[in-house]
Tab-separated table of C-alpha atoms in Angstrom:
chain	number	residue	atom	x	y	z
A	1350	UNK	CA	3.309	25.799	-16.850
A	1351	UNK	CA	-0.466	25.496	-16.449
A	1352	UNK	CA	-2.236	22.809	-14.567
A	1353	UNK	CA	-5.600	22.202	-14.844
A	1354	UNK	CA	-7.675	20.987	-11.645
A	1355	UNK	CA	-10.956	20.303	-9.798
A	1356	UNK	CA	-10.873	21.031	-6.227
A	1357	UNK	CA	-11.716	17.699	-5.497
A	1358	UNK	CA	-9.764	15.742	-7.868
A	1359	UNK	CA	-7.646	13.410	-5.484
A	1360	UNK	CA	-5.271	12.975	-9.030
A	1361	UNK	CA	-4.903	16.238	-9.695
A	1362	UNK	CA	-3.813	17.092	-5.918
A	1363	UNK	CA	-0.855	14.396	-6.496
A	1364	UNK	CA	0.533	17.065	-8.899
A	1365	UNK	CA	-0.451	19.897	-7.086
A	1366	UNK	CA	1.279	18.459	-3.735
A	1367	UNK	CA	4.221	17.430	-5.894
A	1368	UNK	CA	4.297	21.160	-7.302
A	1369	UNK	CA	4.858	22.326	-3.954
A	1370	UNK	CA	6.841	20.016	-2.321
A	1371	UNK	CA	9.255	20.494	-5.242
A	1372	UNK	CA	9.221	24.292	-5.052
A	1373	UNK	CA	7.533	24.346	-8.301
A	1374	UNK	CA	3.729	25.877	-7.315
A	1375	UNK	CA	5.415	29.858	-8.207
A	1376	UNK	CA	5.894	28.184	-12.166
A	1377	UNK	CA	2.098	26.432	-12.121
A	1378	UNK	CA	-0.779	28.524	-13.319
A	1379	UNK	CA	-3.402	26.274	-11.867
A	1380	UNK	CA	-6.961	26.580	-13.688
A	1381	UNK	CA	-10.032	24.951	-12.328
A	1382	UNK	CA	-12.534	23.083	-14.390
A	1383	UNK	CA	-15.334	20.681	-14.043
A	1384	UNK	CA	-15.435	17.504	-15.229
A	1385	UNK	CA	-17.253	14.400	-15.244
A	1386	UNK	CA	-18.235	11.145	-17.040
A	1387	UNK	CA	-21.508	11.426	-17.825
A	1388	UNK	CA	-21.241	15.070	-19.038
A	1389	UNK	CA	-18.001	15.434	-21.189
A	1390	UNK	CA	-16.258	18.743	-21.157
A	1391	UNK	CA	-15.781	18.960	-24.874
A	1392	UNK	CA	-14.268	22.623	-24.949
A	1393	UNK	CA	-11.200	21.054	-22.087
A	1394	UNK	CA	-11.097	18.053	-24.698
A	1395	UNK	CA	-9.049	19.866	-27.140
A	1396	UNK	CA	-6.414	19.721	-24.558
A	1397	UNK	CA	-7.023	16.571	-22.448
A	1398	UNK	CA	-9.031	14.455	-24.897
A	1399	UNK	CA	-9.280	11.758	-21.999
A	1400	UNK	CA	-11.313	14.734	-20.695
A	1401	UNK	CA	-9.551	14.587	-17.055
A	1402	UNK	CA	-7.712	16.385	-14.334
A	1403	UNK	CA	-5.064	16.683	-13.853
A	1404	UNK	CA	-3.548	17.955	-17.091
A	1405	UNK	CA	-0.201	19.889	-17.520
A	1406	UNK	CA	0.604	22.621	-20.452
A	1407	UNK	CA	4.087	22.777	-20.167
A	1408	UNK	CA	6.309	26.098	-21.488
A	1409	UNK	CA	6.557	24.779	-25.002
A	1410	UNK	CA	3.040	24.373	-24.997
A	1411	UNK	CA	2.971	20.432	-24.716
A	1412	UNK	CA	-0.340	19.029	-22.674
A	1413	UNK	CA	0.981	16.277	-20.563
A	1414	UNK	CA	-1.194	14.110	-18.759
A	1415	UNK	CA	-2.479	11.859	-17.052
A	1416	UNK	CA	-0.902	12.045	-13.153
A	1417	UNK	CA	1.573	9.906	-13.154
A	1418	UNK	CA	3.193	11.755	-16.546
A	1419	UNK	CA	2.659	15.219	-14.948
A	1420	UNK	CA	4.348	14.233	-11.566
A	1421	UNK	CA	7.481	12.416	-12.821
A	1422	UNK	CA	7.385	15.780	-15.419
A	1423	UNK	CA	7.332	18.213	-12.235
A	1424	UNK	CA	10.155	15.754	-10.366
A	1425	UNK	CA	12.707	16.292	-13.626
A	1426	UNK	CA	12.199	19.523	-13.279
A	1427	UNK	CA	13.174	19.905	-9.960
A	1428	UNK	CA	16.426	17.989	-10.942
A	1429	UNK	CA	14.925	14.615	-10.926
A	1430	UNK	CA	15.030	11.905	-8.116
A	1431	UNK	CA	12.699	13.646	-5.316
A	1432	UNK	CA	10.282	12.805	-5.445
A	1433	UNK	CA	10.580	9.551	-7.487
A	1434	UNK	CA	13.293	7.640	-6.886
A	1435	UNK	CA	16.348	6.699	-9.597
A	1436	UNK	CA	18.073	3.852	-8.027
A	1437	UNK	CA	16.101	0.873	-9.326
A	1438	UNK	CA	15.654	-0.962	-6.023
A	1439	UNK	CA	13.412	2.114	-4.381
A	1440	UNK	CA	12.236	3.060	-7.108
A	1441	UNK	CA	9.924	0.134	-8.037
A	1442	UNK	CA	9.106	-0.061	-4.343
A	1443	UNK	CA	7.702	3.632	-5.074
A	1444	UNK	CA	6.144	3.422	-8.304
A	1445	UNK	CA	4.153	0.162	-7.226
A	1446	UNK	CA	3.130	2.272	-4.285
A	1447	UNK	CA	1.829	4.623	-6.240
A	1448	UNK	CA	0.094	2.520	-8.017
A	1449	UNK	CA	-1.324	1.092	-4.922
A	1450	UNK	CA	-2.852	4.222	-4.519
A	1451	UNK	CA	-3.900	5.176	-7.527
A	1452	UNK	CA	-5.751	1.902	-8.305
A	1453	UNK	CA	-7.585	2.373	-4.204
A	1454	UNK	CA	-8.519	6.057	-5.581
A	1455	UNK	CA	-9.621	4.543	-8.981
A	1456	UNK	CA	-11.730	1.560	-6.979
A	1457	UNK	CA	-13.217	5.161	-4.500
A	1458	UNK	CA	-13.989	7.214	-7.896
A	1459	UNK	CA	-15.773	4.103	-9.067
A	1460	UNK	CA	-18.142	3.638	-6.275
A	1461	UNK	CA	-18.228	7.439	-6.243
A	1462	UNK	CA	-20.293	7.713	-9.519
A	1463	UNK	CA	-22.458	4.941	-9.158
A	1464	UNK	CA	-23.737	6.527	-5.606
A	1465	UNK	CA	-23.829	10.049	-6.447
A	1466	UNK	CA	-23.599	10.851	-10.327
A	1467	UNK	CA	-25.774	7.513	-11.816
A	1468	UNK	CA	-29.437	7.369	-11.260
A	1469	UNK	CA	-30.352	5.435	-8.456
A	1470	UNK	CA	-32.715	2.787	-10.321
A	1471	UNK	CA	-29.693	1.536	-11.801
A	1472	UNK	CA	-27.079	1.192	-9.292
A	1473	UNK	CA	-25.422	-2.305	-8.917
A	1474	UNK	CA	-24.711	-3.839	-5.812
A	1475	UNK	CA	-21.938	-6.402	-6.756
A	1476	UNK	CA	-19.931	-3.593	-8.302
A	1477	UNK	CA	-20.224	-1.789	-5.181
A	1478	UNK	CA	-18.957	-4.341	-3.541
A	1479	UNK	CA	-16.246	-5.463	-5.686
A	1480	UNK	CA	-14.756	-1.953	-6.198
A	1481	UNK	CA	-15.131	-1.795	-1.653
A	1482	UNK	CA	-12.981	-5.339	-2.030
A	1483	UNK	CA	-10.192	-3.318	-4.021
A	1484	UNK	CA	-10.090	-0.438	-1.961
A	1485	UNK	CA	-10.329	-3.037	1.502
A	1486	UNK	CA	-7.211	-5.240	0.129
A	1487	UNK	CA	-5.133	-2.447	-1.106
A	1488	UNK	CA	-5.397	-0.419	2.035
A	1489	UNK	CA	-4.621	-3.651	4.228
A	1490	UNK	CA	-1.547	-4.172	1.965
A	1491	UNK	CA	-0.934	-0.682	2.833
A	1492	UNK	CA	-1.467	-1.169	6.615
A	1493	UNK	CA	1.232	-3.871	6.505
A	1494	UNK	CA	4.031	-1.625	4.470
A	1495	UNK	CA	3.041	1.488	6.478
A	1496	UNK	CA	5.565	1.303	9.301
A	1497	UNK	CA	8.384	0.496	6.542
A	1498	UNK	CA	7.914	4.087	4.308
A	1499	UNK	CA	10.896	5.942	6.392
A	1500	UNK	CA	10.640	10.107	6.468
A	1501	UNK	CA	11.585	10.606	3.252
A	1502	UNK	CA	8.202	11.672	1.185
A	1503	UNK	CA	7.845	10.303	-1.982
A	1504	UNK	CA	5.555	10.075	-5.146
A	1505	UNK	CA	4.036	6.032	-3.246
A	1506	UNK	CA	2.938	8.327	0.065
A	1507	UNK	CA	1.338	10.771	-1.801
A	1508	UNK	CA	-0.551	8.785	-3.731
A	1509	UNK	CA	-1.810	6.769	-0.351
A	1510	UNK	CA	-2.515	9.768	1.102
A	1511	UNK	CA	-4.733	11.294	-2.034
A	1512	UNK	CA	-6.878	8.353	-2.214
A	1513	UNK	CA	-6.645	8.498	2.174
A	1514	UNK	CA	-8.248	11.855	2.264
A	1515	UNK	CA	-10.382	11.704	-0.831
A	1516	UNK	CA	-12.137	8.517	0.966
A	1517	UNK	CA	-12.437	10.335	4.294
A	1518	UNK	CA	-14.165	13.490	2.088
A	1519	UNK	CA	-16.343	11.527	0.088
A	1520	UNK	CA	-17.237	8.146	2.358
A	1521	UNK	CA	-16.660	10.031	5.920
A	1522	UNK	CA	-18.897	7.020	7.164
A	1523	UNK	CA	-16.522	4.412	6.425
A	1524	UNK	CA	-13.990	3.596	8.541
A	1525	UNK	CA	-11.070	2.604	6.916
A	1526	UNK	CA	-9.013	3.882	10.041
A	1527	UNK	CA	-10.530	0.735	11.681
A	1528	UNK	CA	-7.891	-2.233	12.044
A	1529	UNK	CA	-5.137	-0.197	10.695
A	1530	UNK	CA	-3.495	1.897	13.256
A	1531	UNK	CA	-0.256	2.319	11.504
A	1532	UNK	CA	-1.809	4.363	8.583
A	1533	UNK	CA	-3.972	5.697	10.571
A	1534	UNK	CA	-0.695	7.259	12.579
A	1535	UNK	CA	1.102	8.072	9.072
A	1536	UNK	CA	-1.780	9.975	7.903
A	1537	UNK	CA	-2.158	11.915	10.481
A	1538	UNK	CA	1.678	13.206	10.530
A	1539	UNK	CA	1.553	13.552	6.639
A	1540	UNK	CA	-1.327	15.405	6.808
A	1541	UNK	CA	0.238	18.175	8.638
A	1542	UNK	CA	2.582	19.114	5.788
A	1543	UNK	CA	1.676	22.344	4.551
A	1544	UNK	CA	1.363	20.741	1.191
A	1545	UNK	CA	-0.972	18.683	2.217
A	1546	UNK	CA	-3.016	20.861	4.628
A	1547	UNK	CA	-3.512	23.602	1.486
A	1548	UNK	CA	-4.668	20.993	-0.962
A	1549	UNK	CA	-7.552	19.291	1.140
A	1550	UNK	CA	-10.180	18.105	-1.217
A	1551	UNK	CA	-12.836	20.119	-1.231
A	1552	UNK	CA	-16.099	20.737	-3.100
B	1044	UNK	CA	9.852	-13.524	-12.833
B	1045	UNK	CA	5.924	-14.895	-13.352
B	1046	UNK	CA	3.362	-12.576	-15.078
B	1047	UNK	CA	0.209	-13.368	-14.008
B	1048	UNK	CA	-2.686	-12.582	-17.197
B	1049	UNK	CA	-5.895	-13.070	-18.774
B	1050	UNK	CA	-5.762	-13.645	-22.621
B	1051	UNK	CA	-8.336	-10.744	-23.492
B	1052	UNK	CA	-6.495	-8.125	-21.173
B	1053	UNK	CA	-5.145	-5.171	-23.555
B	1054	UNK	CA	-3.027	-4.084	-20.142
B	1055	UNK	CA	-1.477	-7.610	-19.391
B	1056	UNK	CA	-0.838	-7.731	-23.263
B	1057	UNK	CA	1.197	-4.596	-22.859
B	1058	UNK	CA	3.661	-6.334	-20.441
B	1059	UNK	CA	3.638	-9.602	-22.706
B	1060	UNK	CA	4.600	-7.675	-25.602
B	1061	UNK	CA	7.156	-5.777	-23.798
B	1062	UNK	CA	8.285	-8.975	-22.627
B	1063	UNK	CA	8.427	-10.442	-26.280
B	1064	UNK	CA	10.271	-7.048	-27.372
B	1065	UNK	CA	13.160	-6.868	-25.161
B	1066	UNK	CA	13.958	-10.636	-25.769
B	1067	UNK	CA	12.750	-11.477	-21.813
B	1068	UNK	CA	9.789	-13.368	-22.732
B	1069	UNK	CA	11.751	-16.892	-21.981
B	1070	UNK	CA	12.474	-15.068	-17.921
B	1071	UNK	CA	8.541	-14.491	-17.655
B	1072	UNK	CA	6.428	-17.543	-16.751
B	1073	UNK	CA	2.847	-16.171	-17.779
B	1074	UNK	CA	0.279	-17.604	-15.048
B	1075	UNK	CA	-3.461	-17.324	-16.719
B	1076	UNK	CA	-6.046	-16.059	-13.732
B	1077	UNK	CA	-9.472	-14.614	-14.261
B	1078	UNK	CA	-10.314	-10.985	-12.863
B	1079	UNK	CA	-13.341	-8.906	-12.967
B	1080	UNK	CA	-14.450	-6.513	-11.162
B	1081	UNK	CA	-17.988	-7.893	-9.819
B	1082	UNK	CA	-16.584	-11.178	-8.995
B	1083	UNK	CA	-13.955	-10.364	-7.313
B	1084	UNK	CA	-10.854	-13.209	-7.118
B	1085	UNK	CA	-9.093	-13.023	-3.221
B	1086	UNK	CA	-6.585	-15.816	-4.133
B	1087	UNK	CA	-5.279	-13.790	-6.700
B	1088	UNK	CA	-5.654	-10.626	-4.287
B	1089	UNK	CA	-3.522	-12.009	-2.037
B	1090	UNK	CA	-0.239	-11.148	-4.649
B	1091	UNK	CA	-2.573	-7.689	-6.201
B	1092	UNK	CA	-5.007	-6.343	-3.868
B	1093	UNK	CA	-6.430	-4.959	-6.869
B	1094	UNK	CA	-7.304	-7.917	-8.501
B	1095	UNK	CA	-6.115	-6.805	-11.593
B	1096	UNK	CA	-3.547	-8.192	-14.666
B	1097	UNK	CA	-1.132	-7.992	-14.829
B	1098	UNK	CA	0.909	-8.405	-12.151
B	1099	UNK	CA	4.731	-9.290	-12.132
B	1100	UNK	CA	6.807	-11.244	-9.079
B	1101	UNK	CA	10.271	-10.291	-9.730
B	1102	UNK	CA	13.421	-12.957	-8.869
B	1103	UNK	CA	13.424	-11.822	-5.456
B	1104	UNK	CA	9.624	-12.153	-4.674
B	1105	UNK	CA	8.371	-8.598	-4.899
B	1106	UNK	CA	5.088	-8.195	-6.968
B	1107	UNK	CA	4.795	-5.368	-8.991
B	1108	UNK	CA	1.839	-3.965	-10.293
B	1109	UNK	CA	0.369	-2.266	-12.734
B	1110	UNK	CA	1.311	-2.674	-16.156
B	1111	UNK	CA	2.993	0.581	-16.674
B	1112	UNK	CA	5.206	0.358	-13.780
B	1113	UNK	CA	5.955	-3.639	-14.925
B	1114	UNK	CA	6.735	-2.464	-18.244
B	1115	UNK	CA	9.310	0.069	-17.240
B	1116	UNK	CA	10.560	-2.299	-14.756
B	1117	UNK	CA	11.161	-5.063	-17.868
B	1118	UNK	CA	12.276	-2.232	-19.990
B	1119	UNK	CA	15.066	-1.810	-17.517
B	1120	UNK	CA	15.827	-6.085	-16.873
B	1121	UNK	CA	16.797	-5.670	-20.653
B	1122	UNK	CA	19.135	-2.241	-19.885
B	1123	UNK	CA	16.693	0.662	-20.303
B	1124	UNK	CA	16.380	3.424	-22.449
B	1125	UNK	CA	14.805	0.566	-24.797
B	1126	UNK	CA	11.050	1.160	-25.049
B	1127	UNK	CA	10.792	4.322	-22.777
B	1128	UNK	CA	13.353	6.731	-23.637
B	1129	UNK	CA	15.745	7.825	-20.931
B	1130	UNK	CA	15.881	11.404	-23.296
B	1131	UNK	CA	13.232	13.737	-20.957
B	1132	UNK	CA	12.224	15.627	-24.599
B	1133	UNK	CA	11.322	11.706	-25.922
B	1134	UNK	CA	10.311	10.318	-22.753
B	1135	UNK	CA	7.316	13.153	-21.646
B	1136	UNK	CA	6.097	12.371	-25.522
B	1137	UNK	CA	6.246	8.512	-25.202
B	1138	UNK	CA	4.725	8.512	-21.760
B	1139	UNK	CA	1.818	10.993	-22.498
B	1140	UNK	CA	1.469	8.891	-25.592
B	1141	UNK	CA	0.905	5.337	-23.307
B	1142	UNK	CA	-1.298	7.339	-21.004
B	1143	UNK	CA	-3.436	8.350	-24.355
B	1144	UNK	CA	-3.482	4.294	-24.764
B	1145	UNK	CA	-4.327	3.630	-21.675
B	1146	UNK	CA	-6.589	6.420	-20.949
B	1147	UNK	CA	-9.084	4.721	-24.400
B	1148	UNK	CA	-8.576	1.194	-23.138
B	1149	UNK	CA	-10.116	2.162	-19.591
B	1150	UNK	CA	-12.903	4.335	-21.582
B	1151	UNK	CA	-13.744	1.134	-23.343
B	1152	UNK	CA	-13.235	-1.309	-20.855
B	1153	UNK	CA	-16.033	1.145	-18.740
B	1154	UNK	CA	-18.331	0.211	-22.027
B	1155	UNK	CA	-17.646	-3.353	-21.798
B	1156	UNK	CA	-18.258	-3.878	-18.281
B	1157	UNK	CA	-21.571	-1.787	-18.792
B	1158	UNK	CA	-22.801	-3.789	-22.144
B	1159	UNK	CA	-21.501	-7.304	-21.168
B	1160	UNK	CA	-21.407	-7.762	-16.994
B	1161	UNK	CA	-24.059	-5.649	-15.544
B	1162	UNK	CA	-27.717	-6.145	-15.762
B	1163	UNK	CA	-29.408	-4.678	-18.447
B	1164	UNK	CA	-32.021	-3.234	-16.607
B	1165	UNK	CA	-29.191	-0.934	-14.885
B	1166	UNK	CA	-27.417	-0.018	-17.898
B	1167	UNK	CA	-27.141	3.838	-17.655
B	1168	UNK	CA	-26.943	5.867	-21.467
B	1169	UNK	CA	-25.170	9.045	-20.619
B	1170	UNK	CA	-21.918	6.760	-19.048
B	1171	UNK	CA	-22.046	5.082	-22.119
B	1172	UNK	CA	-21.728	8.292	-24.161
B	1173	UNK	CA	-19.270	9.656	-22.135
B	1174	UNK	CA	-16.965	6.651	-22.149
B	1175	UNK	CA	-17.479	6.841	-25.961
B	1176	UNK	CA	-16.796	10.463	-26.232
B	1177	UNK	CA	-13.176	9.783	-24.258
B	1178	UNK	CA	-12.489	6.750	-26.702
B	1179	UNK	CA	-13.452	8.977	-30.056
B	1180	UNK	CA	-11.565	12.121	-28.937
B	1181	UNK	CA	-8.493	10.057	-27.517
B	1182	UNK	CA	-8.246	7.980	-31.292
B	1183	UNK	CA	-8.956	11.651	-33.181
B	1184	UNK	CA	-5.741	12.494	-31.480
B	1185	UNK	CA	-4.068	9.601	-31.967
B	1186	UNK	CA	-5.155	9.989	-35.475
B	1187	UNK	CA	-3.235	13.465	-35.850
B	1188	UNK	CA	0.032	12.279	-34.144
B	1189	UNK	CA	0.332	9.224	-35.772
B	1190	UNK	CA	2.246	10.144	-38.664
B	1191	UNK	CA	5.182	11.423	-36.712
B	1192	UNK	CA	5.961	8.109	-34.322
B	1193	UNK	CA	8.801	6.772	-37.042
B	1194	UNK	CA	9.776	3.282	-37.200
B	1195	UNK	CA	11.394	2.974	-33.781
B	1196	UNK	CA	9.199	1.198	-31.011
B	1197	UNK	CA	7.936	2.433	-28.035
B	1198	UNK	CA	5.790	1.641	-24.859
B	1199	UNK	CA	3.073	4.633	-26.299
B	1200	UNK	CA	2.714	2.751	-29.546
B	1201	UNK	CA	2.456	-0.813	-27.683
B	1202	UNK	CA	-0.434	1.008	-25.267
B	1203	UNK	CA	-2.214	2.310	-28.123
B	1204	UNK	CA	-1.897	-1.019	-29.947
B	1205	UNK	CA	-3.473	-2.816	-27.531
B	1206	UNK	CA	-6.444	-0.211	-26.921
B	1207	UNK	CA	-7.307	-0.421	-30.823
B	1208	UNK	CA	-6.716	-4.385	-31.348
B	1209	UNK	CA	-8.886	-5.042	-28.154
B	1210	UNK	CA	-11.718	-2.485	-29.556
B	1211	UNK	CA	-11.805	-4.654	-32.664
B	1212	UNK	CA	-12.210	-7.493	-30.687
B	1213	UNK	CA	-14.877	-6.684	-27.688
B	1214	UNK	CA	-16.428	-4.265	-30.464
B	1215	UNK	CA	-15.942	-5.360	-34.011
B	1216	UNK	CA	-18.829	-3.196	-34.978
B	1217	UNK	CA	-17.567	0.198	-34.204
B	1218	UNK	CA	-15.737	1.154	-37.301
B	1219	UNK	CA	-13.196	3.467	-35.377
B	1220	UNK	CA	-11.479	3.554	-38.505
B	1221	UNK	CA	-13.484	5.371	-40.224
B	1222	UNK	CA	-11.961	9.005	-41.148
B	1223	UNK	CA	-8.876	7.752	-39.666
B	1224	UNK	CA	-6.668	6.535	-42.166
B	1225	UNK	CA	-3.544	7.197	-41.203
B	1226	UNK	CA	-3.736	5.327	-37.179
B	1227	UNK	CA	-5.542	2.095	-39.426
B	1228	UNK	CA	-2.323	1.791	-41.738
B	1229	UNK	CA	0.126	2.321	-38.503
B	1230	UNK	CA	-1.835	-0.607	-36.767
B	1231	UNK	CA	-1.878	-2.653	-39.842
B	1232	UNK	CA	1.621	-2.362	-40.183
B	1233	UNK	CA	2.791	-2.512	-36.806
B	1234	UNK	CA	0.486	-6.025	-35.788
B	1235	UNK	CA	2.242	-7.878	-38.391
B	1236	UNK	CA	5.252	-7.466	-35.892
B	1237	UNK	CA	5.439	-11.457	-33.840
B	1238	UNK	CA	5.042	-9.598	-30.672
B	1239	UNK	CA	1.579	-8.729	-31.598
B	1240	UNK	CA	0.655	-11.167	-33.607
B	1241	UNK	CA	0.946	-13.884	-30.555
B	1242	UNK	CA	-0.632	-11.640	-28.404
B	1243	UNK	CA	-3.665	-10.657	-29.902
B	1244	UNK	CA	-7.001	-10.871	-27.537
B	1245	UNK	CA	-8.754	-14.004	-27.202
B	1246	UNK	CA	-11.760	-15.062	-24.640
């Protein structure tokens, strides 16, 4: 399989930390390449024609993407129900977690681009500040469910954890840690995992 | 269960078609609330921290967001293996083929936000162009796969529905189908189906 990546994609590490919590990484090529919005990456198009990371080639030569595809891909084959759970009860408990994540990492990227990529004449304030409400709400929700996510890792914590680190790497003035001691705790013992500790977004 | 949606969401209309599909729709009480990102709506946060439709409270009181995770969630109320194939060959091609959908509709849904919410003194060109560029290289593909979906329906199909029927509504002037016959006949013959047909965006 081949996976491509940008070192600071907090998407593409979801399926680079599921890779190697599955005992998958020795089967993933991983292949770096830039992308971004405002300057479309035509030439990875012809694979990913959302023009995003992560995106999976699988053996038969099949591009999966976006994360979400790619991970529950890795997790089936690793035997299935890992990383994502089959009995219904947990796993809509997980997959809404992960979408909790996702959708704080989506509100980050957001704010992300209008501070750093677009020009700053024509940055606007009140989506600034509604994308900081998402990310605000969603990691209080978070703070309230932390103490109820057990020891078993799933597809939900690493999600929470992407968008976690991702915020501390590209906002390390906010502090989200502030008011939520119980993921501030979780992160800290997740982030020890090897997986974790080798995929720290990075520029 | 209660489905909470705005009538010109293409993602909310995924779940209300699902709904309509799997014979559910008289189980889901829709709730109409207004979203958007620069305004944001805290009541409504207070069930998705997001602040986004849709958003589904099950019988027992959990809320599930987003819409893919509510539409495999419905898909399995009605017994699974319905509109996302429990088969891994099927499923990887049906769920890369709903993150295609969904991957256009949040390309265009950038657009509208940019054209019809923000200032136009802070309108930026090259995130316009980009956002296009995702939305002409997602439908090229679509274009090329279309004539191998078959008659059976599928959560893909429904996502890449929505994205075209809600381009022809926020942008009726961008003739996407042009030099793509065959994804204008599949969408011609699939919104004559009830499901879409009640659906379709309104303001």
């Amino acid at each position: 399989m081949k996976l491509w990546y940008s070192p600071p994609s907090p998407f593409a590490r979801k399926a680079r930390i599921a890779a190697l919590e599955l005992g998958l990484a020795e089967r993933v090529e991983q292949i770096e390449v830039a992308v971004a919005p405002h300057k479309p990456n035509e030439e990875f198009g012809r694979r990913n024609p959302l023009m995003k990371v992560p995106a999976l080639e699988t053996d038969d030569g099949f591009v999966l993407f976006d994360s979400r595809v790619i991970c529950e891909y890795l997790d089936a084959q690793a035997g299935g129900d890992r990383l994502i759970p089959a009995a219904p009860g947990k796993r809509w408990t997980v997959l809404r977690r992960q979408a909790l994540g996702d959708g704080v990492t989506d509100a980050g990227i957001l704010r992300r681009y209008e501070l750093a990529a677009r020009p700053e004449a024509l940055r606007w304030a009140d989506w600034l500040a509604g994308q900081q409400k998402k990310i605000d709400l969603g990691l209080d929700l978070a703070e309230r469910e932390a103490a109820h996510w057990g020891k078993s890792l799933d597809i939900g914590q690493i999600a929470i954890a992407c968008a976690l680190h991702w915020l501390d790497f590209r906002f390390p003035g906010d502090d989200w840690r502030r008011g939520r001691p119980a993921l501030a705790a979780w992160l800290a013992e997740i982030g020890q995992r090897p997986s974790f500790a080798q995929t720290m977004p990075r520029a």
